[in-house]
CSV table of C-alpha atoms and ligand atoms in Angstrom, one decimal:
chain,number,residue,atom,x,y,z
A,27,UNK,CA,0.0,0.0,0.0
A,28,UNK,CA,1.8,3.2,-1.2
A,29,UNK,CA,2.5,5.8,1.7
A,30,UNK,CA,0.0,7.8,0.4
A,31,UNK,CA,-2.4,6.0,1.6
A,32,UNK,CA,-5.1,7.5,4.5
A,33,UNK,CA,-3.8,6.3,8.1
A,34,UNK,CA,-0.8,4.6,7.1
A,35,UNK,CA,1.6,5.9,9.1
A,36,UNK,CA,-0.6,5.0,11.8
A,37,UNK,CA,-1.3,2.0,10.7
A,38,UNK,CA,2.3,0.6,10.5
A,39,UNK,CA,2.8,2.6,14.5
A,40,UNK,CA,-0.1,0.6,15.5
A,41,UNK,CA,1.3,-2.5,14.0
A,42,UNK,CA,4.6,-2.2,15.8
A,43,UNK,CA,3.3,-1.7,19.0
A,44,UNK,CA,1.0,-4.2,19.1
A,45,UNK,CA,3.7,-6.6,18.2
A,46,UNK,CA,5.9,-5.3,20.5
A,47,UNK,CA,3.1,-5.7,24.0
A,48,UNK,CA,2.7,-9.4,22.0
A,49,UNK,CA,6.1,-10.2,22.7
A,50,UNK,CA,5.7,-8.9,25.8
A,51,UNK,CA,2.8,-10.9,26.9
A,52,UNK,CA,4.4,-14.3,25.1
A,53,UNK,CA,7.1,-13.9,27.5
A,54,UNK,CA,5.0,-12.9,30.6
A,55,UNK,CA,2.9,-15.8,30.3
A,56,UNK,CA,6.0,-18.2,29.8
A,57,UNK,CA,7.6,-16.8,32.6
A,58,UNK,CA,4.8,-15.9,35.4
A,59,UNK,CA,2.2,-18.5,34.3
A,60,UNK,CA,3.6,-21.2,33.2
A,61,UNK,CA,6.8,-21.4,35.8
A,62,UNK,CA,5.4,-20.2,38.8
A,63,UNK,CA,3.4,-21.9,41.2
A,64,UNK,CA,0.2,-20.2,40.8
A,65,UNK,CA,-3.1,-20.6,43.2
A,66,UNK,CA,-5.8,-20.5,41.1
A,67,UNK,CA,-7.4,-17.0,42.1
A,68,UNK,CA,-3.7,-15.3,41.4
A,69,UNK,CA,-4.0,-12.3,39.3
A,70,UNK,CA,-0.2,-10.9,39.3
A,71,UNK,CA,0.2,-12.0,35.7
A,72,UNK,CA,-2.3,-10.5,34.3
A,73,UNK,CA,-1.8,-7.3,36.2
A,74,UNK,CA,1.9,-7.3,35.2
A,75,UNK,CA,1.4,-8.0,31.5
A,76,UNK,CA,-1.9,-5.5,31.5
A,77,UNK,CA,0.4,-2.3,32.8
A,78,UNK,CA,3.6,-3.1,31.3
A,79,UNK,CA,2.2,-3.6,27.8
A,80,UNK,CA,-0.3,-0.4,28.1
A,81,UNK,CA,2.4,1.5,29.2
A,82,UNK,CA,4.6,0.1,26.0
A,83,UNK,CA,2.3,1.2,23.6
A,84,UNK,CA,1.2,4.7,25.4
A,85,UNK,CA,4.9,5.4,25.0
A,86,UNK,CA,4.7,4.8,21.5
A,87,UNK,CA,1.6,6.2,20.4
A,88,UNK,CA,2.6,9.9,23.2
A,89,UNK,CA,5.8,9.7,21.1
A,90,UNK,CA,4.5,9.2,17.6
A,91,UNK,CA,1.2,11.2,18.5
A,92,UNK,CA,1.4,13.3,21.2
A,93,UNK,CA,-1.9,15.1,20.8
A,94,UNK,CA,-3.9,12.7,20.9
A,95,UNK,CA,-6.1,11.6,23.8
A,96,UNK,CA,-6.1,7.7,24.4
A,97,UNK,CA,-9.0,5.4,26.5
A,98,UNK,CA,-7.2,2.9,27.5
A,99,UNK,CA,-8.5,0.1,29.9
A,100,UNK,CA,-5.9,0.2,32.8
A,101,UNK,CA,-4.5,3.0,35.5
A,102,UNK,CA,-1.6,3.5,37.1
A,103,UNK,CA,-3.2,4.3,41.1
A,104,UNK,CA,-1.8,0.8,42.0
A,105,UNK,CA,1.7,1.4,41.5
A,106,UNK,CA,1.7,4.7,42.6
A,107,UNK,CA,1.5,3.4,46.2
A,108,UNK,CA,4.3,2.0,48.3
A,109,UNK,CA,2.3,-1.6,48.7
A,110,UNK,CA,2.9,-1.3,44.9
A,111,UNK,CA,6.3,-1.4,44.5
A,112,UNK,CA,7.0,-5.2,43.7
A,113,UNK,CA,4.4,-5.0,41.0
A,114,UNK,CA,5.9,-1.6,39.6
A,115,UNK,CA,9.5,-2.5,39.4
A,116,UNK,CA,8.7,-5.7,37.8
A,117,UNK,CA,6.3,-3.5,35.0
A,118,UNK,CA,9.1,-1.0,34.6
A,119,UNK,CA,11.8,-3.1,33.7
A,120,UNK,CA,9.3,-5.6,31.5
A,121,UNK,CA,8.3,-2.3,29.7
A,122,UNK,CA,12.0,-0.8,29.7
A,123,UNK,CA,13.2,-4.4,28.0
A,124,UNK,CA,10.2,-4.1,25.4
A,125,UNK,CA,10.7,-0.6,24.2
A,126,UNK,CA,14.8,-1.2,23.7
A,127,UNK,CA,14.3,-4.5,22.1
A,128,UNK,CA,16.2,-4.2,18.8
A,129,UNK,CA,14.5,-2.7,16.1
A,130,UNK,CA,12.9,-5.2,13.7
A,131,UNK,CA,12.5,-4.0,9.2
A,132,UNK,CA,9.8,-1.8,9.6
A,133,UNK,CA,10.4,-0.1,12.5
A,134,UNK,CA,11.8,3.5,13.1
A,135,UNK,CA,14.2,4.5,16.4
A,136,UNK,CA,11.9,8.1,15.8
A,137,UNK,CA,8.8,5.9,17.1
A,138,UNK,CA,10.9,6.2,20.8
A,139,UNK,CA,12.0,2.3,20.1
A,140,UNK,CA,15.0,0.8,20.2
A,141,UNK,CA,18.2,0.7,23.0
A,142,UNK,CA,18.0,3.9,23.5
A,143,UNK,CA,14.6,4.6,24.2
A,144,UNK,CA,15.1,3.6,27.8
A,145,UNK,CA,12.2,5.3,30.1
A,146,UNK,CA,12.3,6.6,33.8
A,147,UNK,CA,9.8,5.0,36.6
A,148,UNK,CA,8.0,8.3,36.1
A,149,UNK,CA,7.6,8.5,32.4
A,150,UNK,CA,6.1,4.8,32.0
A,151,UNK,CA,3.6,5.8,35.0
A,152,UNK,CA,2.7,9.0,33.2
A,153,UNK,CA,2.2,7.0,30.3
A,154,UNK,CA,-0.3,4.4,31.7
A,155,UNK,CA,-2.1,7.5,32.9
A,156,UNK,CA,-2.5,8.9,29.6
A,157,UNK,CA,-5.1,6.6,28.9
A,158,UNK,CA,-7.4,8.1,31.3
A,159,UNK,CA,-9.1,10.1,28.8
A,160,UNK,CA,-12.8,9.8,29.1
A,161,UNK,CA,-13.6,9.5,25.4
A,162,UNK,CA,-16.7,11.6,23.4
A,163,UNK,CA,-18.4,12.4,20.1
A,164,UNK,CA,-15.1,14.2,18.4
A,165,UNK,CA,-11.8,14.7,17.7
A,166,UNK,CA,-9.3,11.5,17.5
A,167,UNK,CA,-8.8,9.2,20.0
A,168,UNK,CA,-7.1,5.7,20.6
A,169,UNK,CA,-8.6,3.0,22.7
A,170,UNK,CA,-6.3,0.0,23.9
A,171,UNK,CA,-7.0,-2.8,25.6
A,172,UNK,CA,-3.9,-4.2,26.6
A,173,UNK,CA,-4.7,-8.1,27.5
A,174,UNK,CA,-8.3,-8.5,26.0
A,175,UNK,CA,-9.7,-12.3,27.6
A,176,UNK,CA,-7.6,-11.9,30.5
A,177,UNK,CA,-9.4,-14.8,31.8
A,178,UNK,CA,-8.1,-16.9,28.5
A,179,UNK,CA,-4.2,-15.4,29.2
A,180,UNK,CA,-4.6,-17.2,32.7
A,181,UNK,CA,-6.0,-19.9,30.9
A,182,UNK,CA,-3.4,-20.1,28.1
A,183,UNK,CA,-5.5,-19.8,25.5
A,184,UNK,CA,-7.0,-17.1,23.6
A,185,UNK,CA,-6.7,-13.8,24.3
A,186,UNK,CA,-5.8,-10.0,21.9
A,187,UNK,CA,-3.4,-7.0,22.7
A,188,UNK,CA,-6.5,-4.7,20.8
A,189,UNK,CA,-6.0,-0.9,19.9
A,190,UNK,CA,-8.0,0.9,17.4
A,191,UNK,CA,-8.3,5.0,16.2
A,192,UNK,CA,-11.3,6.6,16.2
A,193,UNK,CA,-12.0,9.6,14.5
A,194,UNK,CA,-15.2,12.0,15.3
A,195,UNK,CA,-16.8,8.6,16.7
A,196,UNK,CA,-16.2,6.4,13.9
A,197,UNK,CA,-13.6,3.5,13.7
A,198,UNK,CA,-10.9,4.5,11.3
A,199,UNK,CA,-8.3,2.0,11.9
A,200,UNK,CA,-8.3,-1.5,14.4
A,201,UNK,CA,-4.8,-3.4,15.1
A,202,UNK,CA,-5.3,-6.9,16.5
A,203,UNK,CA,-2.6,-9.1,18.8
A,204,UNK,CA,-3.6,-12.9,18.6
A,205,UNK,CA,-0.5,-14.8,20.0
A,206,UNK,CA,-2.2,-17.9,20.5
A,207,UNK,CA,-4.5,-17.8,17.9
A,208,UNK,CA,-3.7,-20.6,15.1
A,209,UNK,CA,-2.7,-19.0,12.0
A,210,UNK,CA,-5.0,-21.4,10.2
A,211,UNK,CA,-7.8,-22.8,11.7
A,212,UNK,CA,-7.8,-25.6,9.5
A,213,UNK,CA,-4.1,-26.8,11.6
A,214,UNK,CA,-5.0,-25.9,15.0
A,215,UNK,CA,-2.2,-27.4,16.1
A,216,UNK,CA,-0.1,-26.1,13.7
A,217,UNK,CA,2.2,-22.3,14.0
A,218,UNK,CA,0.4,-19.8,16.3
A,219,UNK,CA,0.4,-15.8,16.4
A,220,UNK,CA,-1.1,-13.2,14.0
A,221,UNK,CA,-2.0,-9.7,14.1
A,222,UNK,CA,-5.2,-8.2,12.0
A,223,UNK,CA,-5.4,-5.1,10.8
A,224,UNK,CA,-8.0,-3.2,9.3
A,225,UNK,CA,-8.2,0.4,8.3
A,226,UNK,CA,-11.7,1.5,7.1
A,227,UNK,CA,-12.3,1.8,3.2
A,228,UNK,CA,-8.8,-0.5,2.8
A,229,UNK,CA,-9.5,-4.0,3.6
A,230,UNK,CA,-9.0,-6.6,6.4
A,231,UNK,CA,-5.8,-8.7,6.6
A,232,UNK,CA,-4.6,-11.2,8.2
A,233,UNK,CA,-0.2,-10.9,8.9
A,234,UNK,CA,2.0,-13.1,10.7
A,235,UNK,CA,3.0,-12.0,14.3
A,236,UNK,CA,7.0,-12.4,13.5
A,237,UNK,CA,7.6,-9.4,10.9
A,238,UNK,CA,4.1,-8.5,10.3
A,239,UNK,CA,5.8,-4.9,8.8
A,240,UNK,CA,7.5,-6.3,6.1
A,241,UNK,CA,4.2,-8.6,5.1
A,242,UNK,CA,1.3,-7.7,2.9
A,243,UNK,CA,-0.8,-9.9,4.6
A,244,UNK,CA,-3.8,-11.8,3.8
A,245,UNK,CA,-7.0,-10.1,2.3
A,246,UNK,CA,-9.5,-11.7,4.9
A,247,UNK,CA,-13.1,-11.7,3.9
A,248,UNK,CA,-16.1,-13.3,5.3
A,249,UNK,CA,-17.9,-16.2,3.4
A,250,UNK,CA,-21.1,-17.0,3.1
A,251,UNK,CA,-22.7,-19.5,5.7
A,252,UNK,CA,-25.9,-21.8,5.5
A,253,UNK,CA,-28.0,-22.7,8.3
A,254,UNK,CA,-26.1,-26.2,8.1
A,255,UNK,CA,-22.7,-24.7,8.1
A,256,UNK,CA,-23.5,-21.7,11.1
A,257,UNK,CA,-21.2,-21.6,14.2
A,258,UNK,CA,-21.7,-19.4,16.3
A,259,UNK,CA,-18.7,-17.7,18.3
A,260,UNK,CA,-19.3,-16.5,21.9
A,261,UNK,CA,-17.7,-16.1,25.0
A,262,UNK,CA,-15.7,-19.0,27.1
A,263,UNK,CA,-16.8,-17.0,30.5
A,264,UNK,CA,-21.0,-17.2,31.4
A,265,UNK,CA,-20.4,-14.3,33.3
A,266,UNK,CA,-19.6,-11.9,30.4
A,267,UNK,CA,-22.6,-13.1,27.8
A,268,UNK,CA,-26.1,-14.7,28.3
A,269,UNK,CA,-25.0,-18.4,26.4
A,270,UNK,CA,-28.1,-19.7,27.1
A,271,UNK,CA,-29.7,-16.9,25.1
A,272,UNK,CA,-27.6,-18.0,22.2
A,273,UNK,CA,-28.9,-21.9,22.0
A,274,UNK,CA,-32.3,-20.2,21.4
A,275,UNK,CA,-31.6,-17.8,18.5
A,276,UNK,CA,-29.3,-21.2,17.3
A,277,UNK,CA,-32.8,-23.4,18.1
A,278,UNK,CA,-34.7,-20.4,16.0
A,279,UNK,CA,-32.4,-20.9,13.5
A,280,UNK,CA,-31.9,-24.2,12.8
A,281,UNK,CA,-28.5,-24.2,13.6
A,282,UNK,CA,-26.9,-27.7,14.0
A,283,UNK,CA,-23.4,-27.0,14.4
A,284,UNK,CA,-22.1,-26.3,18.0
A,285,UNK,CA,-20.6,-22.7,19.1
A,286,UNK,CA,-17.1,-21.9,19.3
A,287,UNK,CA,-16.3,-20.6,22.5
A,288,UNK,CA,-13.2,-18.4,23.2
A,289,UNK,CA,-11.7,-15.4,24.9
A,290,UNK,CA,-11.5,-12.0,23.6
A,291,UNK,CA,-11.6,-10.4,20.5
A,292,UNK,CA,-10.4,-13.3,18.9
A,293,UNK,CA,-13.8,-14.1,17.9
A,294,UNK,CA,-14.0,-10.7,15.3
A,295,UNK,CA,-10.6,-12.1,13.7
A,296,UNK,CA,-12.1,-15.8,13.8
A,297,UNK,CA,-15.4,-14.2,12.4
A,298,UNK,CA,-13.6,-11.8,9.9
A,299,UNK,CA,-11.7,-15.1,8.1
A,300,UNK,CA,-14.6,-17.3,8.2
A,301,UNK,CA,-13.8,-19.7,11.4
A,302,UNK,CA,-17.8,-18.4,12.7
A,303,UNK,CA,-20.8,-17.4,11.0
A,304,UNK,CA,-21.9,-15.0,13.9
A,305,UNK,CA,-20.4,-13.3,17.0
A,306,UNK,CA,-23.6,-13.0,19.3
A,307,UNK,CA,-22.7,-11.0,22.8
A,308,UNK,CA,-26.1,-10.9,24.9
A,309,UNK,CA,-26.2,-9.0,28.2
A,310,UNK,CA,-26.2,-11.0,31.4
A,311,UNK,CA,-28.3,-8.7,33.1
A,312,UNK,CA,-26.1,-7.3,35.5
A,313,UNK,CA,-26.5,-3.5,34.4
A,314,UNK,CA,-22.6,-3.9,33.1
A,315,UNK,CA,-22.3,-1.5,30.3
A,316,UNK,CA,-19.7,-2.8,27.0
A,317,UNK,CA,-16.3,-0.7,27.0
A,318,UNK,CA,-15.6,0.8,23.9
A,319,UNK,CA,-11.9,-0.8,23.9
A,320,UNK,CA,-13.0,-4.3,23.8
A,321,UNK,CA,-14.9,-3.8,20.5
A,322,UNK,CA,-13.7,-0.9,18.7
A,323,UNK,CA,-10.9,-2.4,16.8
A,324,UNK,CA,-13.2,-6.0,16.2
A,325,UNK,CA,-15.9,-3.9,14.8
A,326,UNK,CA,-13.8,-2.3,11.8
A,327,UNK,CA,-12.3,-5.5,11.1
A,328,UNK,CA,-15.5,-6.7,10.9
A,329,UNK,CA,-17.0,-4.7,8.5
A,330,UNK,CA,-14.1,-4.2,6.1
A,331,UNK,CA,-14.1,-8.0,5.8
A,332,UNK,CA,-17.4,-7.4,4.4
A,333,UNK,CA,-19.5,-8.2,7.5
A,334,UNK,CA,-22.2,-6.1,9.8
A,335,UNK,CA,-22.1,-5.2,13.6
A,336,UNK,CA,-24.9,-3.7,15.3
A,337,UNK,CA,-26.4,-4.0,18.9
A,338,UNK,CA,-28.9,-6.8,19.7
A,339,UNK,CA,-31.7,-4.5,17.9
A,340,UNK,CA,-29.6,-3.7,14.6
A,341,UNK,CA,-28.5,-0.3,15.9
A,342,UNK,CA,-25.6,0.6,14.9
A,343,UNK,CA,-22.7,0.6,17.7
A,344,UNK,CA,-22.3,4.1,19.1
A,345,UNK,CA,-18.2,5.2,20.1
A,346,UNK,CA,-18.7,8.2,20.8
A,347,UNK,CA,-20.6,8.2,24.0
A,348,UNK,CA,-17.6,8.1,26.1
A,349,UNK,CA,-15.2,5.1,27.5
A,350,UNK,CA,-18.5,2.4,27.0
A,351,UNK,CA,-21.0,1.7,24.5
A,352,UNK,CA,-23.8,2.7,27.0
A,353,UNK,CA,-26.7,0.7,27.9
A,354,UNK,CA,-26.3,-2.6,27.1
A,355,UNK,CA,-28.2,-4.4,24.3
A,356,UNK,CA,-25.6,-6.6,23.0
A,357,UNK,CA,-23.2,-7.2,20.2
A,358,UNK,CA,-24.4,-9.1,17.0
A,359,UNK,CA,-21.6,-9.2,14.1
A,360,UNK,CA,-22.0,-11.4,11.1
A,361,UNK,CA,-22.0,-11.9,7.4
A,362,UNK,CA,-24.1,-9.3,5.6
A,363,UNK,CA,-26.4,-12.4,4.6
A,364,UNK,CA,-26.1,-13.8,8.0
A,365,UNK,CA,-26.9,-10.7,10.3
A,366,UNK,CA,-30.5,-10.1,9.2
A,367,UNK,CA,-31.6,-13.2,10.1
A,368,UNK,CA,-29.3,-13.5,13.2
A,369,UNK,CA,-30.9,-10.0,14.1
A,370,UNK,CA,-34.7,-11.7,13.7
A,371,UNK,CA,-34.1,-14.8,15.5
A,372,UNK,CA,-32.5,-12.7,18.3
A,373,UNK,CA,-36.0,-10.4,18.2
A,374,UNK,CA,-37.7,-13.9,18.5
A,375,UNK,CA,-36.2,-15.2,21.8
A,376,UNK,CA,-36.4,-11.8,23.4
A,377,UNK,CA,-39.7,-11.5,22.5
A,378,UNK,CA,-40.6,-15.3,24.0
A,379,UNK,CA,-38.5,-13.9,27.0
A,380,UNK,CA,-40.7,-11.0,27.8
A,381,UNK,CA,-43.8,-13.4,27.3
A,382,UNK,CA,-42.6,-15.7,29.6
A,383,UNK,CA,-41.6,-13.3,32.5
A,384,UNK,CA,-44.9,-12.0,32.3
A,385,UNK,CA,-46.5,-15.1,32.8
B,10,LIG,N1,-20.7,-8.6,32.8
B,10,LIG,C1,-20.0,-8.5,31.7
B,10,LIG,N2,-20.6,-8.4,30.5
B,10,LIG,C2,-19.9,-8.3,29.3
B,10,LIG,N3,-18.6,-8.2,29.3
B,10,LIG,C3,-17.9,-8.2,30.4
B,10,LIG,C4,-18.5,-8.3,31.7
B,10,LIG,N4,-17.6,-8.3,32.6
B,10,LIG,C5,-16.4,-8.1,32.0
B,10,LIG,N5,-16.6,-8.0,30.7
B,10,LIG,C6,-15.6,-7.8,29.6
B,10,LIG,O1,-15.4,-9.0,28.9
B,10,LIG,C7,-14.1,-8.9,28.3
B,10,LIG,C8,-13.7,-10.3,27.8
B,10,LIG,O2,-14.6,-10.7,26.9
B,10,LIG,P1,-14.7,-12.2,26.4
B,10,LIG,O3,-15.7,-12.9,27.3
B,10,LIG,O4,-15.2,-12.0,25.0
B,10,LIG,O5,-13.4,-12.8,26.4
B,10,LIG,C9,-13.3,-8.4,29.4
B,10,LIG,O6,-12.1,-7.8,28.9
B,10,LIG,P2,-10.7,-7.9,29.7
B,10,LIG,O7,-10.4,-9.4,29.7
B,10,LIG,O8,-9.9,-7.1,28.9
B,10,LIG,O9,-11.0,-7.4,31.1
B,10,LIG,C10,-14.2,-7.4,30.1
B,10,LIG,O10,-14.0,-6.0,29.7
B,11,LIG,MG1,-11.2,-6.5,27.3
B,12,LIG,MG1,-8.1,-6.1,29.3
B,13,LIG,MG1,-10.2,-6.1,32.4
């Protein structure tokens, strides 16, 4: 794609620095999850790979774009405290090591990378903080969520390093980090790590996580489904999406394969290349309102792979209300075909839900 291009330069920024918190969280997992002997409820990794890699790619985008505001999911309060030093040291020096890694083709020492790009305790804390900002209708914006599926991180399986730009409340450009997501899904056991990117009027692609700047990629685009070859993607955690509510739009449907469940926005890049006919995300109940960072950069990969995402009614998703998506009516992203009929089936069972709780 020639320089010229809208968003490119962000594009290729967004690229590095999501490879770069990838590599990061790779090395956190091998380290903290896999070696240590972990009690089941310990969160440390987690929290060490969530800080250190949003304050990896803060540092990047405040050098490469220091006007502009970023919503990122994490904030530094915990390690501003003295019963947070353990945890800061260990995010300083994991950040420190990622930023000073070598430079890989692509990349540019002016993007603050590289060995001499070192940071002070203070700068990387400023930089977690800078993604305090509280989001609205205009104006750029980044949002990042740093480990998307934390629960899947813990669990060694899926999870995303997600950052997307959004420009006067529209999605312009959504960078992906999959490092456990096979890069065929067709070999599941075969290599592991991608990164998608999508930037809105230019495609969705699909690039290896080693060297993804010096790859074109892989023009992803969704296919078409029947009712006998529908899968439905959905959460792995019952807590975060009403799965039961799915089996019924699936009954309505006549849907006879069973869903695939994983973490994170892994299910946009698993939707966007075909893996699932539908991404259906139905609210618990609990009054918890979707944050803009764990869908913004899913939703314009979706739709530049051809596919449709709208709320559980067919609205459109809203990003410029502020650092969520408001109240809650769910997610639905499909197939242009697909989503119609997903959207009516899911009208259906909420309709036969409100019959029966008024029984
Ligand atoms: N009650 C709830 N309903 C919907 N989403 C929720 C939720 N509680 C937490 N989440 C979000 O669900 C995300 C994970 O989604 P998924 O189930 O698709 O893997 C979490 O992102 P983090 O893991 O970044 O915190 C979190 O933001
Ligand atoms: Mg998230
Ligand atoms: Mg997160
Ligand atoms: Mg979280």
């Amino acid at each position: 794609m020639a320089d010229a291009a809208p968003y490119a330069a962000e594009k290729q920024i967004a690229i590095a620095a999501v490879r770069r918190a990838c590599v990061l969280t790779s090395s956190v997992f091998n380290k903290l999850v896999k070696q240590e002997t972990l009690t089941k409820d310990d969160k440390s990794p987690v929290t060490v790979g969530d800080f250190s890699a949003q304050a990896v790619i803060n540092t990047i985008l405040n050098r490469t774009f220091p006007d502009d505001p970023i919503v990122g999911e994490e904030d530094a309060d915990d390690l501003r405290v003295e019963s947070g030093t353990a945890l800061r040291e260990r995010i300083i020096q994991l950040a420190n090591e990622t930023l000073t890694a070598e430079l890989v083709p692509g990349e540019k020492e002016e993007w603050g990378l590289g060995p001499n790009n070192g940071q002070t305790t203070e700068q990387l804390l400023n930089a977690i903080d800078r993604g305090n900002y509280q989001g609205g209708r205009t104006g750029r914006m980044w949002t990042l969520d740093p480990i998307d599926g934390t629960k899947g991180f813990l669990r060694g399986e899926q999870y995303a390093v997600c950052l997307a730009l959004i420009v006067n409340s529209r999605v312009e450009l959504g960078v992906i980090g999959c490092p456990n997501l096979p890069v065929s899904a067709s070999d599941p056991s075969g290599s592991r790590g991608c990164i998608f990117v999508a930037v809105r009027g230019q495609g969705a692609y699909q690039l290896p996580l080693v060297d993804p700047l010096s790859s074109a990629g892989t023009k992803l685009t969704i296919p078409t489904f029947t009712t006998e070859t529908l899968n439905f993607l959905e959460s792995v955690e019952k807590a975060h999406a009403k799965l039961s509510f799915n089996d019924r739009v699936g009954q309505i449907l006549g849907v006879t394969r069973a869903p695939t469940r994983m973490d994170s926005q892994a299910k946009y890049c698993a939707l966007a290349r075909g893996d699932g006919g539908a991404y259906l995300r139905m609210p618990v109940g609990s009054g918890y309102k979707e944050k803009i960072w764990d869908h913004a950069p899913g939703s314009v990969l979706v739709e530049e792979a051809g596919g449709v995402i709208t709320d559980g009614r067919g609205q459109p998703l809203d990003f410029g209300l502020g650092r969520t998506l408001g109240e809650n009516y769910g997610v639905v992203a499909a197939g242009k075909e697909v989503h119609p009929k997903v959207i009516a089936a899911v009208l259906q069972a909420k309709a036969e839900e409100e019959a029966q709780s008024q029984l």
